[in-house]
Amino acid sequence: QKEVEQDPGPLSVPEGAIVSLNCTYSNSAFQYFMWYRQYSRKGPELLMYTYSSGNKEDGRFTAQVDKSSKYISLFIRDSQPSDSATYLCAMSAGGYNKLIFGAGTRLAVHP
Amino acid sequence: EADIYQTPRYLVIGTGKKITLECSQTMGHDKMYWYQQDPGMELHLIHYSYGVNSTEKGDLSSESTVSRIRTEHFPLTLESARPSHTSQYLCASSELYSEQYFGPGTRLTVT
């Protein structure tokens, strides 16, 4: 079983929709949670960074962490065609522990 | 502007050739990483460095080697390229252990 599970999609939504992207994980030691956005043929771009449980908001993006359920989410409000990309979750226990990535969810926002 | 650079962006090369993928960062980060990414798959860590003259192998077995003679520079070398090395190679750096910033990637095709 993979340490981090992420639905590969693709997820297709109309412009303006609220998008929910999710990851589950098995390692209860994970404390640092990240969401990356990756456009086709580009490197991943750090979108959101959260430590431990709770919510974090940045513009149209909200990251949620529920450590009791080992579940993290990224919400995108008022989605735009420019949000079309692959979204990767990543997490780490911190210290010298490595970053573990999900396989990514491909999102398409159509006008 | 602080950034992370990778060259070449695309490389098509024949079997048996020696290749070096370049990675440089201007952020002054001590920690640097090389990942391999295949379509629809997780990023796999192949090498990392926590500072000058420090290099370690990652989780994914790789026939490549790395060096870290200068803080800003972390090249990856394949002594004899094979078709199985065809992949996207991503370089990243970080100040903290978890919050990593990625370069644009090198897409390698070995014929």
PDB file of C-alpha atoms in Angstrom:
ATOM      1  CA  GLN A   1       0.000   0.000   0.000  1.00  0.00           C
ATOM      2  CA  LYS A   2       1.285   3.460  -0.899  1.00  0.00           C
ATOM      3  CA  GLU A   3       1.962   5.909   1.917  1.00  0.00           C
ATOM      4  CA  VAL A   4       0.033   8.625   0.100  1.00  0.00           C
ATOM      5  CA  GLU A   5      -3.029   7.966  -2.067  1.00  0.00           C
ATOM      6  CA  GLN A   6      -4.434  10.477  -4.508  1.00  0.00           C
ATOM      7  CA  ASP A   7      -7.195  10.025  -7.078  1.00  0.00           C
ATOM      8  CA  PRO A   8      -5.575  10.542 -10.498  1.00  0.00           C
ATOM      9  CA  GLY A   9      -8.714  11.967 -12.099  1.00  0.00           C
ATOM     10  CA  PRO A  10      -9.082  13.491 -14.569  1.00  0.00           C
ATOM     11  CA  LEU A  11     -11.474  15.897 -12.934  1.00  0.00           C
ATOM     12  CA  SER A  12     -13.379  18.108 -15.355  1.00  0.00           C
ATOM     13  CA  VAL A  13     -15.361  21.096 -14.057  1.00  0.00           C
ATOM     14  CA  PRO A  14     -16.973  24.210 -15.543  1.00  0.00           C
ATOM     15  CA  GLU A  15     -15.424  27.610 -14.974  1.00  0.00           C
ATOM     16  CA  GLY A  16     -16.536  29.119 -11.664  1.00  0.00           C
ATOM     17  CA  ALA A  17     -17.025  25.771  -9.915  1.00  0.00           C
ATOM     18  CA  ILE A  18     -15.634  24.913  -6.490  1.00  0.00           C
ATOM     19  CA  VAL A  19     -13.056  22.162  -6.811  1.00  0.00           C
ATOM     20  CA  SER A  20     -12.147  19.735  -4.063  1.00  0.00           C
ATOM     21  CA  LEU A  21      -8.904  17.746  -4.340  1.00  0.00           C
ATOM     22  CA  ASN A  22      -7.995  15.156  -1.740  1.00  0.00           C
ATOM     23  CA  CYS A  23      -5.263  12.884  -0.457  1.00  0.00           C
ATOM     24  CA  THR A  24      -5.219  10.197   2.178  1.00  0.00           C
ATOM     25  CA  TYR A  25      -2.151   8.927   3.951  1.00  0.00           C
ATOM     26  CA  SER A  26      -1.160   6.131   6.277  1.00  0.00           C
ATOM     27  CA  ASN A  27       1.820   7.512   8.241  1.00  0.00           C
ATOM     28  CA  SER A  28       0.604   9.216  11.408  1.00  0.00           C
ATOM     29  CA  ALA A  29       4.022  10.861  11.818  1.00  0.00           C
ATOM     30  CA  PHE A  30       3.399  13.244   8.900  1.00  0.00           C
ATOM     31  CA  GLN A  31       3.213  16.831  10.138  1.00  0.00           C
ATOM     32  CA  TYR A  32       4.030  18.979   7.113  1.00  0.00           C
ATOM     33  CA  PHE A  33       1.568  19.035   4.223  1.00  0.00           C
ATOM     34  CA  MET A  34       1.957  20.696   0.877  1.00  0.00           C
ATOM     35  CA  TRP A  35       0.065  21.147  -2.350  1.00  0.00           C
ATOM     36  CA  TYR A  36       1.911  21.660  -5.596  1.00  0.00           C
ATOM     37  CA  ARG A  37       0.525  22.671  -8.982  1.00  0.00           C
ATOM     38  CA  GLN A  38       2.216  21.312 -12.090  1.00  0.00           C
ATOM     39  CA  TYR A  39       1.460  22.555 -15.574  1.00  0.00           C
ATOM     40  CA  SER A  40       2.212  20.309 -18.506  1.00  0.00           C
ATOM     41  CA  ARG A  41       5.963  20.013 -19.184  1.00  0.00           C
ATOM     42  CA  LYS A  42       6.841  22.249 -16.222  1.00  0.00           C
ATOM     43  CA  GLY A  43       8.164  21.655 -12.720  1.00  0.00           C
ATOM     44  CA  PRO A  44       5.840  21.556  -9.688  1.00  0.00           C
ATOM     45  CA  GLU A  45       5.054  24.940  -8.115  1.00  0.00           C
ATOM     46  CA  LEU A  46       4.438  25.165  -4.368  1.00  0.00           C
ATOM     47  CA  LEU A  47       0.877  26.388  -3.765  1.00  0.00           C
ATOM     48  CA  MET A  48       0.131  25.802  -0.108  1.00  0.00           C
ATOM     49  CA  TYR A  49       2.130  24.731   2.926  1.00  0.00           C
ATOM     50  CA  THR A  50       0.492  23.661   6.188  1.00  0.00           C
ATOM     51  CA  TYR A  51       1.902  22.457   9.458  1.00  0.00           C
ATOM     52  CA  SER A  52      -0.182  20.003  11.508  1.00  0.00           C
ATOM     53  CA  SER A  53      -3.981  20.171  11.477  1.00  0.00           C
ATOM     54  CA  GLY A  54      -6.298  22.997  10.522  1.00  0.00           C
ATOM     55  CA  ASN A  55      -7.100  25.262   7.616  1.00  0.00           C
ATOM     56  CA  LYS A  56      -5.049  27.722   5.628  1.00  0.00           C
ATOM     57  CA  GLU A  57      -6.433  30.141   3.072  1.00  0.00           C
ATOM     58  CA  ASP A  58      -4.639  31.995   0.298  1.00  0.00           C
ATOM     59  CA  GLY A  59      -6.836  33.826  -2.166  1.00  0.00           C
ATOM     60  CA  ARG A  60      -9.055  31.314  -3.956  1.00  0.00           C
ATOM     61  CA  PHE A  61      -7.205  28.364  -2.396  1.00  0.00           C
ATOM     62  CA  THR A  62      -7.917  26.711   0.962  1.00  0.00           C
ATOM     63  CA  ALA A  63      -5.927  23.805   2.363  1.00  0.00           C
ATOM     64  CA  GLN A  64      -7.399  21.600   5.068  1.00  0.00           C
ATOM     65  CA  VAL A  65      -5.652  18.968   7.152  1.00  0.00           C
ATOM     66  CA  ASP A  66      -7.498  16.412   9.277  1.00  0.00           C
ATOM     67  CA  LYS A  67      -4.832  14.388  11.030  1.00  0.00           C
ATOM     68  CA  SER A  68      -7.354  12.271  12.930  1.00  0.00           C
ATOM     69  CA  SER A  69      -8.686  10.960   9.602  1.00  0.00           C
ATOM     70  CA  LYS A  70      -5.303  11.136   7.817  1.00  0.00           C
ATOM     71  CA  TYR A  71      -6.942  13.206   5.105  1.00  0.00           C
ATOM     72  CA  ILE A  72      -5.974  16.462   3.439  1.00  0.00           C
ATOM     73  CA  SER A  73      -7.886  18.609   0.982  1.00  0.00           C
ATOM     74  CA  LEU A  74      -7.325  21.524  -1.346  1.00  0.00           C
ATOM     75  CA  PHE A  75     -10.333  23.648  -2.294  1.00  0.00           C
ATOM     76  CA  ILE A  76     -10.282  25.993  -5.257  1.00  0.00           C
ATOM     77  CA  ARG A  77     -13.051  28.593  -5.370  1.00  0.00           C
ATOM     78  CA  ASP A  78     -14.233  30.278  -8.563  1.00  0.00           C
ATOM     79  CA  SER A  79     -12.092  27.944 -10.660  1.00  0.00           C
ATOM     80  CA  GLN A  80     -10.557  29.369 -13.823  1.00  0.00           C
ATOM     81  CA  PRO A  81      -9.288  27.712 -17.031  1.00  0.00           C
ATOM     82  CA  SER A  82      -5.795  28.760 -15.891  1.00  0.00           C
ATOM     83  CA  ASP A  83      -6.234  26.388 -12.923  1.00  0.00           C
ATOM     84  CA  SER A  84      -6.110  23.444 -15.354  1.00  0.00           C
ATOM     85  CA  ALA A  85      -3.074  21.480 -14.236  1.00  0.00           C
ATOM     86  CA  THR A  86      -2.040  18.454 -12.205  1.00  0.00           C
ATOM     87  CA  TYR A  87      -2.196  18.968  -8.446  1.00  0.00           C
ATOM     88  CA  LEU A  88       0.224  17.003  -6.282  1.00  0.00           C
ATOM     89  CA  CYS A  89      -0.064  16.564  -2.555  1.00  0.00           C
ATOM     90  CA  ALA A  90       3.136  16.026  -0.592  1.00  0.00           C
ATOM     91  CA  MET A  91       3.876  15.407   3.063  1.00  0.00           C
ATOM     92  CA  SER A  92       6.694  14.792   5.478  1.00  0.00           C
ATOM     93  CA  ALA A  93       7.314  13.928   9.098  1.00  0.00           C
ATOM     94  CA  GLY A  94       9.867  16.741   9.218  1.00  0.00           C
ATOM     95  CA  GLY A  95      13.449  16.649  10.357  1.00  0.00           C
ATOM     96  CA  TYR A  96      15.563  14.525   8.022  1.00  0.00           C
ATOM     97  CA  ASN A  97      12.496  12.677   6.720  1.00  0.00           C
ATOM     98  CA  LYS A  98      11.870  12.899   3.012  1.00  0.00           C
ATOM     99  CA  LEU A  99       8.934  14.445   1.221  1.00  0.00           C
ATOM    100  CA  ILE A 100       6.434  11.836   0.010  1.00  0.00           C
ATOM    101  CA  PHE A 101       4.316  12.737  -3.009  1.00  0.00           C
ATOM    102  CA  GLY A 102       0.954  11.589  -4.259  1.00  0.00           C
ATOM    103  CA  ALA A 103       0.680  10.673  -7.935  1.00  0.00           C
ATOM    104  CA  GLY A 104      -1.313  13.837  -8.702  1.00  0.00           C
ATOM    105  CA  THR A 105      -4.854  14.671  -9.784  1.00  0.00           C
ATOM    106  CA  ARG A 106      -5.329  16.108 -13.246  1.00  0.00           C
ATOM    107  CA  LEU A 107      -7.819  18.992 -13.258  1.00  0.00           C
ATOM    108  CA  ALA A 108      -9.436  20.512 -16.342  1.00  0.00           C
ATOM    109  CA  VAL A 109     -11.528  23.680 -15.988  1.00  0.00           C
ATOM    110  CA  HIS A 110     -13.505  24.370 -19.137  1.00  0.00           C
ATOM    111  CA  PRO A 111     -14.957  27.786 -20.075  1.00  0.00           C
TER     112      PRO A 111
ATOM    113  CA  GLU B   1      14.909  37.145  -8.548  1.00  0.00           C
ATOM    114  CA  ALA B   2      15.868  33.968  -6.673  1.00  0.00           C
ATOM    115  CA  ASP B   3      15.207  30.907  -8.752  1.00  0.00           C
ATOM    116  CA  ILE B   4      16.206  27.368  -9.695  1.00  0.00           C
ATOM    117  CA  TYR B   5      17.390  26.547 -13.195  1.00  0.00           C
ATOM    118  CA  GLN B   6      17.791  23.335 -15.143  1.00  0.00           C
ATOM    119  CA  THR B   7      19.518  22.759 -18.458  1.00  0.00           C
ATOM    120  CA  PRO B   8      18.905  21.380 -20.945  1.00  0.00           C
ATOM    121  CA  ARG B   9      15.098  21.475 -20.892  1.00  0.00           C
ATOM    122  CA  TYR B  10      14.868  18.736 -23.488  1.00  0.00           C
ATOM    123  CA  LEU B  11      17.484  16.181 -24.519  1.00  0.00           C
ATOM    124  CA  VAL B  12      17.323  13.367 -27.064  1.00  0.00           C
ATOM    125  CA  ILE B  13      20.419  11.216 -27.042  1.00  0.00           C
ATOM    126  CA  GLY B  14      21.594   7.826 -28.231  1.00  0.00           C
ATOM    127  CA  THR B  15      22.254   4.761 -26.095  1.00  0.00           C
ATOM    128  CA  GLY B  16      25.680   4.635 -24.469  1.00  0.00           C
ATOM    129  CA  LYS B  17      26.305   8.366 -24.374  1.00  0.00           C
ATOM    130  CA  LYS B  18      27.421  10.148 -21.221  1.00  0.00           C
ATOM    131  CA  ILE B  19      25.143  12.980 -20.171  1.00  0.00           C
ATOM    132  CA  THR B  20      25.121  15.612 -17.450  1.00  0.00           C
ATOM    133  CA  LEU B  21      21.950  17.382 -16.378  1.00  0.00           C
ATOM    134  CA  GLU B  22      22.638  20.768 -14.831  1.00  0.00           C
ATOM    135  CA  CYS B  23      20.837  22.311 -11.864  1.00  0.00           C
ATOM    136  CA  SER B  24      21.593  25.657 -10.267  1.00  0.00           C
ATOM    137  CA  GLN B  25      19.777  27.717  -7.644  1.00  0.00           C
ATOM    138  CA  THR B  26      20.222  31.310  -6.552  1.00  0.00           C
ATOM    139  CA  MET B  27      18.323  31.046  -3.269  1.00  0.00           C
ATOM    140  CA  GLY B  28      21.304  30.030  -1.143  1.00  0.00           C
ATOM    141  CA  HIS B  29      19.580  26.821  -0.079  1.00  0.00           C
ATOM    142  CA  ASP B  30      21.758  24.157   1.536  1.00  0.00           C
ATOM    143  CA  LYS B  31      19.503  21.262   0.564  1.00  0.00           C
ATOM    144  CA  MET B  32      19.086  20.081  -3.002  1.00  0.00           C
ATOM    145  CA  TYR B  33      17.304  17.106  -4.551  1.00  0.00           C
ATOM    146  CA  TRP B  34      16.888  15.186  -7.802  1.00  0.00           C
ATOM    147  CA  TYR B  35      13.592  13.479  -8.585  1.00  0.00           C
ATOM    148  CA  GLN B  36      12.478  11.280 -11.452  1.00  0.00           C
ATOM    149  CA  GLN B  37       8.915  11.619 -12.704  1.00  0.00           C
ATOM    150  CA  ASP B  38       7.142   9.408 -15.213  1.00  0.00           C
ATOM    151  CA  PRO B  39       3.673  10.307 -16.588  1.00  0.00           C
ATOM    152  CA  GLY B  40       0.906   9.731 -14.049  1.00  0.00           C
ATOM    153  CA  MET B  41       3.352   8.524 -11.422  1.00  0.00           C
ATOM    154  CA  GLU B  42       4.673   9.897  -8.157  1.00  0.00           C
ATOM    155  CA  LEU B  43       7.901  11.823  -7.965  1.00  0.00           C
ATOM    156  CA  HIS B  44      10.654   9.491  -6.863  1.00  0.00           C
ATOM    157  CA  LEU B  45      13.697  10.817  -5.031  1.00  0.00           C
ATOM    158  CA  ILE B  46      16.921   9.579  -6.646  1.00  0.00           C
ATOM    159  CA  HIS B  47      19.592  11.776  -4.997  1.00  0.00           C
ATOM    160  CA  TYR B  48      19.817  14.487  -2.367  1.00  0.00           C
ATOM    161  CA  SER B  49      22.392  16.705  -0.718  1.00  0.00           C
ATOM    162  CA  TYR B  50      22.295  18.565   2.582  1.00  0.00           C
ATOM    163  CA  GLY B  51      25.290  20.727   1.758  1.00  0.00           C
ATOM    164  CA  VAL B  52      28.618  21.009  -0.011  1.00  0.00           C
ATOM    165  CA  ASN B  53      30.438  17.656  -0.319  1.00  0.00           C
ATOM    166  CA  SER B  54      27.347  15.832   0.983  1.00  0.00           C
ATOM    167  CA  THR B  55      25.414  13.509  -1.345  1.00  0.00           C
ATOM    168  CA  GLU B  56      23.088  10.590  -0.649  1.00  0.00           C
ATOM    169  CA  LYS B  57      21.106   8.139  -2.755  1.00  0.00           C
ATOM    170  CA  GLY B  58      17.346   8.404  -2.577  1.00  0.00           C
ATOM    171  CA  ASP B  59      14.616   5.797  -2.443  1.00  0.00           C
ATOM    172  CA  LEU B  60      14.597   4.932  -6.129  1.00  0.00           C
ATOM    173  CA  SER B  61      17.586   2.980  -7.375  1.00  0.00           C
ATOM    174  CA  SER B  62      19.368   4.969 -10.039  1.00  0.00           C
ATOM    175  CA  GLU B  63      22.468   4.437 -12.151  1.00  0.00           C
ATOM    176  CA  SER B  64      23.150   8.161 -12.071  1.00  0.00           C
ATOM    177  CA  THR B  65      25.651   9.997  -9.866  1.00  0.00           C
ATOM    178  CA  VAL B  66      25.690  13.504  -8.443  1.00  0.00           C
ATOM    179  CA  SER B  67      28.210  15.952  -7.033  1.00  0.00           C
ATOM    180  CA  ARG B  68      27.950  19.022  -4.805  1.00  0.00           C
ATOM    181  CA  ILE B  69      31.110  21.079  -5.005  1.00  0.00           C
ATOM    182  CA  ARG B  70      29.337  24.453  -4.761  1.00  0.00           C
ATOM    183  CA  THR B  71      26.218  25.323  -2.769  1.00  0.00           C
ATOM    184  CA  GLU B  72      24.365  26.580  -5.826  1.00  0.00           C
ATOM    185  CA  HIS B  73      25.202  23.744  -8.227  1.00  0.00           C
ATOM    186  CA  PHE B  74      24.004  20.098  -8.170  1.00  0.00           C
ATOM    187  CA  PRO B  75      24.645  18.290 -11.475  1.00  0.00           C
ATOM    188  CA  LEU B  76      23.445  14.771 -12.240  1.00  0.00           C
ATOM    189  CA  THR B  77      25.492  12.488 -14.519  1.00  0.00           C
ATOM    190  CA  LEU B  78      24.605   9.319 -16.399  1.00  0.00           C
ATOM    191  CA  GLU B  79      27.786   7.581 -17.571  1.00  0.00           C
ATOM    192  CA  SER B  80      26.059   5.454 -20.191  1.00  0.00           C
ATOM    193  CA  ALA B  81      22.501   6.358 -21.121  1.00  0.00           C
ATOM    194  CA  ARG B  82      19.955   3.606 -21.816  1.00  0.00           C
ATOM    195  CA  PRO B  83      16.348   3.718 -23.069  1.00  0.00           C
ATOM    196  CA  SER B  84      15.209   2.828 -19.525  1.00  0.00           C
ATOM    197  CA  HIS B  85      16.573   6.226 -18.421  1.00  0.00           C
ATOM    198  CA  THR B  86      13.954   8.011 -20.522  1.00  0.00           C
ATOM    199  CA  SER B  87      12.016  10.156 -18.060  1.00  0.00           C
ATOM    200  CA  GLN B  88      11.563  13.671 -16.672  1.00  0.00           C
ATOM    201  CA  TYR B  89      14.216  14.720 -14.169  1.00  0.00           C
ATOM    202  CA  LEU B  90      13.313  17.424 -11.654  1.00  0.00           C
ATOM    203  CA  CYS B  91      15.733  19.322  -9.446  1.00  0.00           C
ATOM    204  CA  ALA B  92      14.578  20.985  -6.229  1.00  0.00           C
ATOM    205  CA  SER B  93      16.059  22.925  -3.344  1.00  0.00           C
ATOM    206  CA  SER B  94      14.929  23.852   0.135  1.00  0.00           C
ATOM    207  CA  GLU B  95      15.949  25.800   3.191  1.00  0.00           C
ATOM    208  CA  LEU B  96      13.655  23.815   5.466  1.00  0.00           C
ATOM    209  CA  TYR B  97      13.490  20.064   5.035  1.00  0.00           C
ATOM    210  CA  SER B  98       9.905  20.039   3.783  1.00  0.00           C
ATOM    211  CA  GLU B  99       9.242  23.169   1.711  1.00  0.00           C
ATOM    212  CA  GLN B 100      10.914  22.344  -1.601  1.00  0.00           C
ATOM    213  CA  TYR B 101      11.079  24.523  -4.706  1.00  0.00           C
ATOM    214  CA  PHE B 102      11.398  22.908  -8.110  1.00  0.00           C
ATOM    215  CA  GLY B 103      13.114  23.746 -11.350  1.00  0.00           C
ATOM    216  CA  PRO B 104      11.356  23.419 -14.732  1.00  0.00           C
ATOM    217  CA  GLY B 105      12.691  19.900 -15.333  1.00  0.00           C
ATOM    218  CA  THR B 106      14.698  18.138 -18.033  1.00  0.00           C
ATOM    219  CA  ARG B 107      12.829  15.772 -20.313  1.00  0.00           C
ATOM    220  CA  LEU B 108      15.304  13.070 -21.358  1.00  0.00           C
ATOM    221  CA  THR B 109      14.729  10.654 -24.217  1.00  0.00           C
ATOM    222  CA  VAL B 110      17.293   7.941 -24.877  1.00  0.00           C
ATOM    223  CA  THR B 111      16.963   6.275 -28.287  1.00  0.00           C
TER     224      THR B 111
END
